[in-house]
Amino acid sequence: MAFIWTGEPAADSDLTDDEMKALGLGQPFESQGDAEAWLTAAYGELSDAGIISVSLHDGDQLAYSMSLEEA
C-alpha cells in the first residue's frame, strides 16, 4: 500500500486540484516515515498556499489528520 497526503484548503482559497497536486499532495510514499518526512519539509509551503489541514491515508484507510493552522 502507498501512503498519500490529502489536503483541505481554506474556505476562501481558490486552489485547484492541479495546484494541490503541484504542491505535492496526492503523491504516493512507500512508508509512513517517508510521507511524514515530506510533510515536515513541505509544511511551510502548504500553509503559505492556503492548506489548513492534511490527512494521511494508508491505501483506503485514514491513518490520521492534522491541522496546519497556528494554535
PDB file of C-alpha atoms in Angstrom:
ATOM      1  CA  MET A   1       0.000   0.000   0.000  1.00  0.00           C
ATOM      2  CA  ALA A   2       1.056   3.581  -0.524  1.00  0.00           C
ATOM      3  CA  PHE A   3       0.863   6.448   1.933  1.00  0.00           C
ATOM      4  CA  ILE A   4      -0.738   9.562   0.460  1.00  0.00           C
ATOM      5  CA  TRP A   5      -1.371  13.030   1.892  1.00  0.00           C
ATOM      6  CA  THR A   6      -4.560  14.873   1.005  1.00  0.00           C
ATOM      7  CA  GLY A   7      -5.202  18.478   1.928  1.00  0.00           C
ATOM      8  CA  GLU A   8      -8.070  20.779   2.775  1.00  0.00           C
ATOM      9  CA  PRO A   9      -7.746  24.349   1.502  1.00  0.00           C
ATOM     10  CA  ALA A  10      -9.095  27.298   3.468  1.00  0.00           C
ATOM     11  CA  ALA A  11     -12.713  28.222   2.727  1.00  0.00           C
ATOM     12  CA  ASP A  12     -11.620  31.393   0.931  1.00  0.00           C
ATOM     13  CA  SER A  13      -8.931  29.603  -1.099  1.00  0.00           C
ATOM     14  CA  ASP A  14      -9.209  29.186  -4.854  1.00  0.00           C
ATOM     15  CA  LEU A  15      -6.663  26.355  -5.099  1.00  0.00           C
ATOM     16  CA  THR A  16      -7.447  23.927  -7.889  1.00  0.00           C
ATOM     17  CA  ASP A  17      -6.839  20.183  -7.755  1.00  0.00           C
ATOM     18  CA  ASP A  18      -3.937  20.665 -10.165  1.00  0.00           C
ATOM     19  CA  GLU A  19      -2.377  23.294  -7.907  1.00  0.00           C
ATOM     20  CA  MET A  20      -2.760  20.999  -4.904  1.00  0.00           C
ATOM     21  CA  LYS A  21      -1.057  18.217  -6.862  1.00  0.00           C
ATOM     22  CA  ALA A  22       1.723  20.628  -7.841  1.00  0.00           C
ATOM     23  CA  LEU A  23       2.272  21.258  -4.117  1.00  0.00           C
ATOM     24  CA  GLY A  24       2.881  17.514  -3.746  1.00  0.00           C
ATOM     25  CA  LEU A  25      -0.424  16.441  -2.259  1.00  0.00           C
ATOM     26  CA  GLY A  26      -1.577  13.095  -3.612  1.00  0.00           C
ATOM     27  CA  GLN A  27       1.882  11.713  -4.363  1.00  0.00           C
ATOM     28  CA  PRO A  28       2.484   8.184  -3.081  1.00  0.00           C
ATOM     29  CA  PHE A  29       5.138   7.323  -0.488  1.00  0.00           C
ATOM     30  CA  GLU A  30       6.423   3.839   0.270  1.00  0.00           C
ATOM     31  CA  SER A  31       6.362   4.302   4.038  1.00  0.00           C
ATOM     32  CA  GLN A  32       4.699   6.422   6.678  1.00  0.00           C
ATOM     33  CA  GLY A  33       8.131   7.736   7.655  1.00  0.00           C
ATOM     34  CA  ASP A  34       8.797   8.930   4.099  1.00  0.00           C
ATOM     35  CA  ALA A  35       5.380  10.625   3.989  1.00  0.00           C
ATOM     36  CA  GLU A  36       5.955  12.342   7.328  1.00  0.00           C
ATOM     37  CA  ALA A  37       9.443  13.495   6.285  1.00  0.00           C
ATOM     38  CA  TRP A  38       7.942  15.036   3.146  1.00  0.00           C
ATOM     39  CA  LEU A  39       5.293  16.846   5.214  1.00  0.00           C
ATOM     40  CA  THR A  40       7.968  18.226   7.525  1.00  0.00           C
ATOM     41  CA  ALA A  41       9.789  19.679   4.507  1.00  0.00           C
ATOM     42  CA  ALA A  42       6.617  20.904   2.734  1.00  0.00           C
ATOM     43  CA  TYR A  43       4.715  22.215   5.779  1.00  0.00           C
ATOM     44  CA  GLY A  44       5.555  25.903   5.220  1.00  0.00           C
ATOM     45  CA  GLU A  45       4.774  25.833   1.509  1.00  0.00           C
ATOM     46  CA  LEU A  46       1.446  24.083   2.095  1.00  0.00           C
ATOM     47  CA  SER A  47       0.462  26.523   4.820  1.00  0.00           C
ATOM     48  CA  ASP A  48       1.501  29.539   2.724  1.00  0.00           C
ATOM     49  CA  ALA A  49      -0.588  28.203  -0.177  1.00  0.00           C
ATOM     50  CA  GLY A  50      -3.720  28.104   1.992  1.00  0.00           C
ATOM     51  CA  ILE A  51      -3.886  24.451   3.028  1.00  0.00           C
ATOM     52  CA  ILE A  52      -5.398  24.400   6.524  1.00  0.00           C
ATOM     53  CA  SER A  53      -5.268  20.667   7.259  1.00  0.00           C
ATOM     54  CA  VAL A  54      -3.849  17.458   5.868  1.00  0.00           C
ATOM     55  CA  SER A  55      -4.788  13.799   6.160  1.00  0.00           C
ATOM     56  CA  LEU A  56      -2.506  10.811   5.717  1.00  0.00           C
ATOM     57  CA  HIS A  57      -4.046   7.777   4.055  1.00  0.00           C
ATOM     58  CA  ASP A  58      -2.613   4.263   4.034  1.00  0.00           C
ATOM     59  CA  GLY A  59      -4.271   2.890   0.944  1.00  0.00           C
ATOM     60  CA  ASP A  60      -8.012   3.221   1.584  1.00  0.00           C
ATOM     61  CA  GLN A  61      -7.589   3.740   5.344  1.00  0.00           C
ATOM     62  CA  LEU A  62      -7.253   7.107   7.047  1.00  0.00           C
ATOM     63  CA  ALA A  63      -4.127   6.987   9.229  1.00  0.00           C
ATOM     64  CA  TYR A  64      -4.629  10.443  10.790  1.00  0.00           C
ATOM     65  CA  SER A  65      -5.431  14.085  10.118  1.00  0.00           C
ATOM     66  CA  MET A  66      -3.813  17.241  11.419  1.00  0.00           C
ATOM     67  CA  SER A  67      -4.281  20.977  11.245  1.00  0.00           C
ATOM     68  CA  LEU A  68      -1.673  23.239   9.692  1.00  0.00           C
ATOM     69  CA  GLU A  69      -3.185  26.317  11.307  1.00  0.00           C
ATOM     70  CA  GLU A  70      -1.379  28.047  14.144  1.00  0.00           C
ATOM     71  CA  ALA A  71      -2.840  27.318  17.549  1.00  0.00           C
TER      72      ALA A  71
END
